[in-house]
């Protein structure tokens, strides 16, 4: 079983603050790194799929970077809003169709 | 829009009962997955299927079986439910067209309680 780690486990930020969190993974057999957002009482929703070392993806105020050589990805949220409150999951695809998920980072944005 | 539906949002069963969790997707996806999510743990893969009648064990298949008789439907079966199977169960699907980097689309989850 692959070890995908996310940090921090949870964080609270004020509305308007920018924040970032980390996903670490074993760099061998890397195929892709997925980021999902999971809001309470909703389905996990895909944010990004990243495949190339040095990849940088952006969706509105959220962006992500990828370093496959050292085995980490960062997710950034600029100017956090209350609607950004969710658990952010990263997942490694290292072969076949199977994703291995981290435990998530739970973000709470305080108005 | 991709839609993945699960038969129940909440389910309460008794120890020893046979439990069926149903998942249906409407996007003609080849791949379907069953996960469970428990506090303090990530989403853990129970079983997945990459075609009709095909199944592969995930990380925690013990105590579960699956059925995929039709492309759109993937069922998770608890042959004899136990209290340690109390959990949130999520179904997901993904296409196979573009290789194995495709996004998975999730259902809303079924919160199962086994008494």
Coordinates of C-alpha atoms in Angstrom, one line a residue:
Chain A
X1 CA 0.0 0.0 0.0
X2 CA 1.4 3.4 -1.0
X3 CA 1.8 6.1 1.6
X4 CA 0.3 9.4 0.7
X5 CA 0.6 12.0 3.4
X6 CA -1.1 15.4 3.7
X7 CA -0.3 18.2 6.0
X8 CA -1.6 19.9 8.0
X9 CA -4.5 17.7 9.1
X10 CA -6.6 20.7 9.6
X11 CA -6.3 24.5 9.7
X12 CA -8.4 27.5 10.4
X13 CA -7.8 30.8 8.5
X14 CA -9.5 34.1 8.4
X15 CA -11.5 35.2 5.4
X16 CA -9.1 36.9 2.9
X17 CA -6.0 35.1 4.1
X18 CA -4.1 33.0 1.6
X19 CA -3.1 29.5 2.6
X20 CA -1.4 26.4 1.3
X21 CA -1.1 22.7 2.2
X22 CA 1.1 19.8 1.1
X23 CA 0.7 16.4 -0.3
X24 CA 3.7 14.0 -0.2
X25 CA 4.0 10.8 -2.0
X26 CA 6.6 8.2 -3.1
X27 CA 8.0 9.3 -6.4
X28 CA 8.6 5.9 -7.9
X29 CA 6.0 4.6 -10.4
X30 CA 4.3 8.0 -10.6
X31 CA 1.5 8.3 -13.1
X32 CA -0.6 11.2 -11.9
X33 CA -1.6 13.2 -8.8
X34 CA -5.2 14.2 -8.3
X35 CA -6.6 16.9 -6.0
X36 CA -10.3 16.8 -4.9
X37 CA -12.4 19.1 -2.7
X38 CA -15.0 17.5 -0.4
X39 CA -17.5 19.8 1.1
X40 CA -19.7 18.5 3.9
X41 CA -22.8 16.6 2.7
X42 CA -21.6 16.7 -0.9
X43 CA -19.6 14.4 -3.2
X44 CA -15.9 14.8 -3.6
X45 CA -15.3 17.0 -6.6
X46 CA -12.2 16.9 -8.8
X47 CA -10.0 20.0 -8.8
X48 CA -6.9 19.0 -10.7
X49 CA -5.1 16.1 -12.3
X50 CA -1.4 16.7 -12.6
X51 CA 1.0 14.5 -14.5
X52 CA 4.2 16.3 -15.4
X53 CA 7.0 17.4 -13.1
X54 CA 6.8 21.1 -12.8
X55 CA 3.1 21.2 -13.7
X56 CA 1.2 24.2 -12.4
X57 CA -2.6 24.3 -12.6
X58 CA -5.0 27.0 -11.7
X59 CA -8.8 27.2 -11.2
X60 CA -9.9 30.6 -10.0
X61 CA -8.2 31.4 -6.7
X62 CA -7.0 27.8 -6.3
X63 CA -3.7 26.6 -7.8
X64 CA -1.5 23.6 -7.5
X65 CA 2.1 22.7 -8.2
X66 CA 3.8 19.3 -8.7
X67 CA 7.3 18.0 -8.1
X68 CA 7.5 14.4 -9.1
X69 CA 11.3 14.1 -8.5
X70 CA 11.0 14.9 -4.8
X71 CA 7.4 13.6 -4.4
X72 CA 5.3 16.5 -3.3
X73 CA 2.5 18.7 -4.5
X74 CA 1.3 22.0 -3.0
X75 CA -2.3 23.4 -3.1
X76 CA -2.6 27.2 -2.8
X77 CA -5.8 29.1 -2.1
X78 CA -5.5 32.9 -2.5
X79 CA -7.8 35.1 -0.5
X80 CA -9.8 32.4 1.2
X81 CA -13.5 32.7 1.3
X82 CA -16.0 30.8 3.6
X83 CA -17.2 28.8 0.6
X84 CA -13.6 27.3 0.4
X85 CA -14.2 25.5 3.7
X86 CA -13.9 21.8 2.8
X87 CA -11.6 18.8 3.1
X88 CA -9.0 18.8 0.4
X89 CA -7.8 15.4 -0.7
X90 CA -4.9 14.4 -2.8
X91 CA -4.6 11.0 -4.4
X92 CA -1.7 9.3 -6.2
X93 CA -2.2 7.1 -9.3
X94 CA 0.8 4.8 -9.5
X95 CA -0.5 2.3 -12.0
X96 CA -3.7 0.6 -13.1
X97 CA -6.8 2.7 -12.4
X98 CA -6.4 2.8 -8.7
X99 CA -6.1 6.0 -6.6
X100 CA -4.4 6.0 -3.2
X101 CA -5.8 8.9 -1.1
X102 CA -4.2 10.9 1.6
X103 CA -6.2 11.5 4.8
X104 CA -7.0 15.1 3.7
X105 CA -6.6 18.6 5.0
X106 CA -9.7 20.1 6.5
X107 CA -9.9 23.8 5.9
X108 CA -12.2 26.1 7.8
X109 CA -12.4 29.7 6.7
X110 CA -13.7 32.0 9.4
X111 CA -15.8 35.0 8.2
Chain B
X1 CA -23.0 16.4 -16.2
X2 CA -21.7 13.1 -14.9
X3 CA -24.0 11.7 -12.4
X4 CA -23.2 8.9 -9.9
X5 CA -26.1 7.9 -7.7
X6 CA -26.2 5.6 -4.7
X7 CA -29.3 3.8 -3.6
X8 CA -29.4 5.2 0.0
X9 CA -27.9 8.2 1.9
X10 CA -28.4 6.5 5.2
X11 CA -28.8 2.8 6.1
X12 CA -29.2 1.0 9.4
X13 CA -28.7 -2.7 9.5
X14 CA -28.3 -5.4 12.1
X15 CA -25.2 -7.6 12.6
X16 CA -25.3 -10.6 10.4
X17 CA -27.7 -9.1 7.8
X18 CA -26.8 -9.3 4.1
X19 CA -26.5 -5.7 2.8
X20 CA -26.5 -4.5 -0.7
X21 CA -25.2 -1.0 -1.7
X22 CA -26.1 0.0 -5.2
X23 CA -24.3 2.5 -7.4
X24 CA -25.4 3.7 -10.9
X25 CA -23.6 6.0 -13.2
X26 CA -25.0 7.5 -16.4
X27 CA -21.9 8.4 -18.4
X28 CA -21.0 5.1 -19.9
X29 CA -17.8 4.9 -17.8
X30 CA -15.8 1.7 -17.9
X31 CA -14.3 2.0 -14.4
X32 CA -16.2 1.9 -11.2
X33 CA -14.9 1.9 -7.6
X34 CA -16.1 1.4 -4.0
X35 CA -14.4 3.2 -1.2
X36 CA -15.0 3.5 2.5
X37 CA -14.2 6.6 4.6
X38 CA -13.6 6.5 8.3
X39 CA -12.6 9.3 10.7
X40 CA -8.9 9.8 10.7
X41 CA -8.4 7.6 7.7
X42 CA -8.3 8.5 4.0
X43 CA -10.6 7.1 1.4
X44 CA -9.7 3.4 1.2
X45 CA -10.4 1.3 -1.9
X46 CA -12.5 -1.8 -1.3
X47 CA -13.0 -3.1 -4.9
X48 CA -13.0 -1.8 -8.4
X49 CA -14.1 -2.9 -11.8
X50 CA -12.8 -1.9 -15.1
X51 CA -15.4 -3.7 -17.2
X52 CA -18.6 -5.7 -16.9
X53 CA -18.2 -8.8 -14.9
X54 CA -14.6 -7.9 -14.1
X55 CA -13.5 -7.0 -10.5
X56 CA -10.3 -6.4 -8.7
X57 CA -9.6 -6.3 -5.0
X58 CA -8.6 -3.0 -3.6
X59 CA -6.7 -2.4 -0.3
X60 CA -9.4 -3.7 2.1
X61 CA -11.6 -6.3 0.4
X62 CA -12.1 -8.5 3.4
X63 CA -15.8 -8.9 4.3
X64 CA -17.0 -7.5 1.0
X65 CA -17.9 -8.7 -2.4
X66 CA -19.0 -6.9 -5.6
X67 CA -21.1 -7.5 -8.6
X68 CA -21.0 -5.8 -12.0
X69 CA -23.6 -7.3 -14.3
X70 CA -24.3 -4.1 -16.3
X71 CA -21.9 -1.4 -17.3
X72 CA -23.8 1.3 -15.4
X73 CA -24.3 -0.5 -12.1
X74 CA -21.8 -1.6 -9.5
X75 CA -23.0 -3.3 -6.3
X76 CA -21.2 -3.7 -3.0
X77 CA -22.3 -6.6 -0.9
X78 CA -21.7 -7.2 2.7
X79 CA -22.5 -10.9 3.1
X80 CA -22.8 -10.8 6.9
X81 CA -22.6 -7.2 8.2
X82 CA -20.5 -6.6 11.3
X83 CA -20.2 -3.5 13.5
X84 CA -16.7 -2.7 12.1
X85 CA -18.3 -2.2 8.7
X86 CA -20.1 0.9 10.1
X87 CA -18.8 3.6 7.8
X88 CA -19.4 6.0 4.9
X89 CA -19.3 4.2 1.6
X90 CA -18.6 6.1 -1.6
X91 CA -18.9 4.9 -5.2
X92 CA -17.0 6.5 -8.0
X93 CA -16.7 6.0 -11.8
X94 CA -14.2 7.1 -14.4
X95 CA -13.8 6.7 -18.2
X96 CA -10.9 4.7 -19.6
X97 CA -10.5 6.5 -22.9
X98 CA -7.5 8.7 -22.2
X99 CA -5.5 6.3 -20.1
X100 CA -5.3 6.0 -16.4
X101 CA -5.1 9.6 -15.4
X102 CA -8.8 10.2 -15.6
X103 CA -10.8 12.0 -13.0
X104 CA -13.0 9.9 -10.8
X105 CA -16.6 11.1 -10.3
X106 CA -18.1 10.4 -6.9
X107 CA -21.6 9.6 -5.7
X108 CA -23.0 11.3 -2.6
X109 CA -22.1 8.4 -0.2
X110 CA -24.1 6.0 1.9
X111 CA -23.7 6.2 5.6
X112 CA -24.1 2.7 6.9
X113 CA -24.6 1.9 10.6
X114 CA -24.5 -1.7 11.7
X115 CA -26.0 -2.4 15.1

